[in-house]
Amino acid sequence: MVYKFRLISDEVDNFLREIKIDSDASFYDLHEAILKCTGYKDDQMTSFFICDDDWEKETEITLEDMGTSSSDEDIYIMKDTPLSELLEDEKQKLIYVFDPLAERIFFIELSEIITGQDLAHAICSRKEGEAPQQTIDFDEQLNTSQSLDLGENFYGDEDYDMEDFDMDGFDMTEGNPYDDDKY
């Protein structure tokens, strides 16, 4: 079988990639196909997450075993995990974390399962728009970003007046309410 995945980004509106890959390929093969079709370097600790229909993360597939999970949990490593082991239904949702420090991701959907076909290598069958920058340089971001106005009106209403504040509702003269032994 051949899996066709559709990748989108919440950072770049016109970004779209479609990747066709054999169902027996590993998550690492899919990882390499994503890097190739986006022009990214292979220098980040990326991960895949199998998600539910609301994009909530369920199962993580890591690039390498970090040894951080408890012995009760199954550990999935990209090179050791075939796609078909964890993916079996069309419309299955995944997240690919390509910039772990800034938690930047691609949303992936298994858009089609093509039976009766095999692929020796993954192919990018559709490429639209430019991929978002792979990593964010935080120092550069701080130097080039617009300065924020953190003045007195930063949090809201410019017409706020301290005299309108109800001091009676905040009378703390009766002691600390958390002094009781029940807390």
mmCIF file of C-alpha atoms in Angstrom:
data_model
loop_
_atom_site.group_PDB
_atom_site.id
_atom_site.type_symbol
_atom_site.label_atom_id
_atom_site.label_comp_id
_atom_site.label_asym_id
_atom_site.label_seq_id
_atom_site.Cartn_x
_atom_site.Cartn_y
_atom_site.Cartn_z
ATOM 1 C CA MET A 1 0.000 0.000 0.000
ATOM 2 C CA VAL A 2 0.975 3.614 -0.505
ATOM 3 C CA TYR A 3 0.156 6.317 2.017
ATOM 4 C CA LYS A 4 -0.435 9.859 0.805
ATOM 5 C CA PHE A 5 0.183 12.483 3.472
ATOM 6 C CA ARG A 6 -0.806 16.148 3.319
ATOM 7 C CA LEU A 7 1.313 18.621 5.331
ATOM 8 C CA ILE A 8 0.250 22.152 6.235
ATOM 9 C CA SER A 9 1.655 24.856 8.486
ATOM 10 C CA ASP A 10 -0.105 27.286 10.791
ATOM 11 C CA GLU A 11 2.667 29.814 10.079
ATOM 12 C CA VAL A 12 2.501 30.019 6.261
ATOM 13 C CA ASP A 13 -0.942 30.125 4.669
ATOM 14 C CA ASN A 14 -0.038 28.896 1.188
ATOM 15 C CA PHE A 15 2.336 26.123 2.339
ATOM 16 C CA LEU A 16 1.298 22.623 1.286
ATOM 17 C CA ARG A 17 3.210 19.420 0.672
ATOM 18 C CA GLU A 18 1.901 16.020 -0.324
ATOM 19 C CA ILE A 19 4.137 13.033 0.181
ATOM 20 C CA LYS A 20 3.510 9.529 -1.131
ATOM 21 C CA ILE A 21 5.367 6.770 0.692
ATOM 22 C CA ASP A 22 5.099 3.009 1.008
ATOM 23 C CA SER A 23 3.164 1.823 4.068
ATOM 24 C CA ASP A 24 6.084 -0.455 5.007
ATOM 25 C CA ALA A 25 8.471 2.514 5.157
ATOM 26 C CA SER A 26 9.530 3.736 8.583
ATOM 27 C CA PHE A 27 8.670 6.985 10.293
ATOM 28 C CA TYR A 28 12.324 7.868 9.698
ATOM 29 C CA ASP A 29 11.775 7.533 5.948
ATOM 30 C CA LEU A 30 8.808 9.925 6.243
ATOM 31 C CA HIS A 31 10.984 12.272 8.347
ATOM 32 C CA GLU A 32 13.639 12.291 5.593
ATOM 33 C CA ALA A 33 11.001 12.932 2.920
ATOM 34 C CA ILE A 34 9.702 15.925 4.897
ATOM 35 C CA LEU A 35 13.225 17.320 5.268
ATOM 36 C CA LYS A 36 13.884 16.886 1.560
ATOM 37 C CA CYS A 37 10.661 18.527 0.350
ATOM 38 C CA THR A 38 11.049 21.488 2.729
ATOM 39 C CA GLY A 39 14.800 21.968 2.297
ATOM 40 C CA TYR A 40 15.423 21.530 6.031
ATOM 41 C CA LYS A 41 18.666 20.273 7.564
ATOM 42 C CA ASP A 42 18.739 17.075 9.609
ATOM 43 C CA ASP A 43 20.045 18.712 12.789
ATOM 44 C CA GLN A 44 16.989 18.873 15.074
ATOM 45 C CA MET A 45 15.516 16.387 17.558
ATOM 46 C CA THR A 46 12.253 16.012 15.681
ATOM 47 C CA SER A 47 9.260 13.937 16.716
ATOM 48 C CA PHE A 48 5.992 12.700 15.298
ATOM 49 C CA PHE A 49 2.827 12.524 17.363
ATOM 50 C CA ILE A 50 -0.169 10.405 16.467
ATOM 51 C CA CYS A 51 -3.191 12.577 17.284
ATOM 52 C CA ASP A 52 -6.889 12.161 17.850
ATOM 53 C CA ASP A 53 -9.476 13.929 15.681
ATOM 54 C CA ASP A 54 -9.024 17.157 17.698
ATOM 55 C CA TRP A 55 -5.217 17.218 17.179
ATOM 56 C CA GLU A 56 -4.555 16.148 20.777
ATOM 57 C CA LYS A 57 -1.243 14.293 21.030
ATOM 58 C CA GLU A 58 -1.500 10.609 21.885
ATOM 59 C CA THR A 59 1.571 8.580 20.848
ATOM 60 C CA GLU A 60 5.063 9.988 20.294
ATOM 61 C CA ILE A 61 7.566 8.603 17.795
ATOM 62 C CA THR A 62 11.005 10.056 18.523
ATOM 63 C CA LEU A 63 14.130 10.375 16.441
ATOM 64 C CA GLU A 64 16.184 8.701 19.167
ATOM 65 C CA ASP A 65 15.456 6.965 22.454
ATOM 66 C CA MET A 66 15.893 9.670 25.065
ATOM 67 C CA GLY A 67 15.326 7.244 27.948
ATOM 68 C CA THR A 68 12.865 9.634 29.608
ATOM 69 C CA SER A 69 9.680 7.570 29.616
ATOM 70 C CA SER A 70 8.652 5.125 32.311
ATOM 71 C CA SER A 71 9.003 1.412 31.685
ATOM 72 C CA ASP A 72 5.198 1.106 31.416
ATOM 73 C CA GLU A 73 5.043 3.174 28.230
ATOM 74 C CA ASP A 74 5.834 1.864 24.779
ATOM 75 C CA ILE A 75 8.750 3.688 23.187
ATOM 76 C CA TYR A 76 8.596 4.248 19.451
ATOM 77 C CA ILE A 77 11.765 5.187 17.549
ATOM 78 C CA MET A 78 11.447 6.472 13.967
ATOM 79 C CA LYS A 79 13.943 4.045 12.421
ATOM 80 C CA ASP A 80 12.373 1.046 14.172
ATOM 81 C CA THR A 81 8.700 1.838 13.589
ATOM 82 C CA PRO A 82 6.997 1.126 10.259
ATOM 83 C CA LEU A 83 4.229 3.545 9.316
ATOM 84 C CA SER A 84 1.749 0.659 9.047
ATOM 85 C CA GLU A 85 2.334 -0.248 12.710
ATOM 86 C CA LEU A 86 0.628 2.912 13.974
ATOM 87 C CA LEU A 87 -1.355 4.170 10.965
ATOM 88 C CA GLU A 88 -4.225 2.273 9.453
ATOM 89 C CA ASP A 89 -7.062 4.698 8.693
ATOM 90 C CA GLU A 90 -7.505 7.487 6.191
ATOM 91 C CA LYS A 91 -7.844 10.923 7.785
ATOM 92 C CA GLN A 92 -5.503 9.876 10.625
ATOM 93 C CA LYS A 93 -3.902 13.022 12.063
ATOM 94 C CA LEU A 94 -0.256 13.502 13.010
ATOM 95 C CA ILE A 95 1.916 16.345 14.199
ATOM 96 C CA TYR A 96 5.540 16.672 13.132
ATOM 97 C CA VAL A 97 7.644 18.809 15.463
ATOM 98 C CA PHE A 98 10.419 20.255 13.279
ATOM 99 C CA ASP A 99 11.671 22.943 15.705
ATOM 100 C CA PRO A 100 11.501 21.458 19.201
ATOM 101 C CA LEU A 101 12.924 24.500 21.028
ATOM 102 C CA ALA A 102 10.186 26.801 19.749
ATOM 103 C CA GLU A 103 7.618 23.954 19.479
ATOM 104 C CA ARG A 104 6.928 24.640 15.805
ATOM 105 C CA ILE A 105 5.024 21.982 13.902
ATOM 106 C CA PHE A 106 3.468 20.720 10.707
ATOM 107 C CA PHE A 107 -0.049 19.327 10.768
ATOM 108 C CA ILE A 108 -0.178 16.081 8.795
ATOM 109 C CA GLU A 109 -3.127 14.055 7.619
ATOM 110 C CA LEU A 110 -3.089 10.625 6.039
ATOM 111 C CA SER A 111 -5.255 11.829 3.176
ATOM 112 C CA GLU A 112 -5.377 8.624 1.130
ATOM 113 C CA ILE A 113 -4.432 4.953 1.297
ATOM 114 C CA ILE A 114 -3.721 3.575 -2.174
ATOM 115 C CA THR A 115 -3.972 -0.208 -2.248
ATOM 116 C CA GLY A 116 -2.264 -2.444 -4.788
ATOM 117 C CA GLN A 117 0.737 -0.152 -5.220
ATOM 118 C CA ASP A 118 4.240 -0.030 -3.796
ATOM 119 C CA LEU A 119 6.894 2.679 -3.779
ATOM 120 C CA ALA A 120 10.635 2.097 -3.457
ATOM 121 C CA HIS A 121 11.214 5.681 -2.290
ATOM 122 C CA ALA A 122 9.040 8.484 -0.976
ATOM 123 C CA ILE A 123 8.058 11.182 -3.452
ATOM 124 C CA CYS A 124 6.780 14.711 -3.019
ATOM 125 C CA SER A 125 3.736 14.687 -5.298
ATOM 126 C CA ARG A 126 2.588 18.262 -4.616
ATOM 127 C CA LYS A 127 4.557 21.312 -3.544
ATOM 128 C CA GLU A 128 2.977 24.714 -2.954
ATOM 129 C CA GLY A 129 4.385 27.769 -1.213
ATOM 130 C CA GLU A 130 7.588 28.242 0.726
ATOM 131 C CA ALA A 131 8.211 26.243 3.891
ATOM 132 C CA PRO A 132 8.485 28.232 7.107
ATOM 133 C CA GLN A 133 11.997 28.904 8.353
ATOM 134 C CA GLN A 134 13.274 25.734 10.029
ATOM 135 C CA THR A 135 14.418 27.308 13.289
ATOM 136 C CA ILE A 136 13.955 30.663 14.941
ATOM 137 C CA ASP A 137 17.068 32.570 15.993
ATOM 138 C CA PHE A 138 15.855 34.043 19.274
ATOM 139 C CA ASP A 139 18.645 36.660 19.447
ATOM 140 C CA GLU A 140 17.875 37.849 15.921
ATOM 141 C CA GLN A 141 14.159 37.872 16.720
ATOM 142 C CA LEU A 142 14.759 40.115 19.739
ATOM 143 C CA ASN A 143 16.957 42.523 17.772
ATOM 144 C CA THR A 144 14.647 42.861 14.771
ATOM 145 C CA SER A 145 11.237 42.763 16.422
ATOM 146 C CA GLN A 146 9.283 45.922 16.975
ATOM 147 C CA SER A 147 9.607 47.253 20.487
ATOM 148 C CA LEU A 148 6.496 46.558 22.522
ATOM 149 C CA ASP A 149 4.680 49.427 24.149
ATOM 150 C CA LEU A 150 4.516 48.254 27.740
ATOM 151 C CA GLY A 151 3.074 51.535 28.985
ATOM 152 C CA GLU A 152 0.208 51.962 31.372
ATOM 153 C CA ASN A 153 -2.349 50.971 28.722
ATOM 154 C CA PHE A 154 -0.658 47.689 27.747
ATOM 155 C CA TYR A 155 -3.255 45.520 29.520
ATOM 156 C CA GLY A 156 -6.377 47.165 28.271
ATOM 157 C CA ASP A 157 -8.723 50.039 28.733
ATOM 158 C CA GLU A 158 -7.117 53.453 28.394
ATOM 159 C CA ASP A 159 -10.008 54.957 30.374
ATOM 160 C CA TYR A 160 -9.289 52.920 33.519
ATOM 161 C CA ASP A 161 -9.206 55.119 36.613
ATOM 162 C CA MET A 162 -7.792 54.021 39.981
ATOM 163 C CA GLU A 163 -10.593 55.932 41.724
ATOM 164 C CA ASP A 164 -13.098 53.503 40.182
ATOM 165 C CA PHE A 165 -11.406 50.594 42.019
ATOM 166 C CA ASP A 166 -13.605 49.137 44.790
ATOM 167 C CA MET A 167 -11.255 48.937 47.761
ATOM 168 C CA ASP A 168 -13.992 47.506 50.054
ATOM 169 C CA GLY A 169 -14.011 44.279 48.082
ATOM 170 C CA PHE A 170 -10.333 43.742 48.817
ATOM 171 C CA ASP A 171 -10.183 44.397 52.566
ATOM 172 C CA MET A 172 -7.401 42.187 53.936
ATOM 173 C CA THR A 173 -7.406 43.570 57.508
ATOM 174 C CA GLU A 174 -9.100 40.464 58.905
ATOM 175 C CA GLY A 175 -6.012 38.270 58.436
ATOM 176 C CA ASN A 176 -4.896 35.746 55.873
ATOM 177 C CA PRO A 177 -7.728 33.430 54.723
ATOM 178 C CA TYR A 178 -5.154 30.654 54.212
ATOM 179 C CA ASP A 179 -4.065 30.522 57.852
ATOM 180 C CA ASP A 180 -6.631 27.876 58.716
ATOM 181 C CA ASP A 181 -5.346 24.370 59.419
ATOM 182 C CA LYS A 182 -7.615 22.931 56.738
ATOM 183 C CA TYR A 183 -5.292 24.144 53.949
#
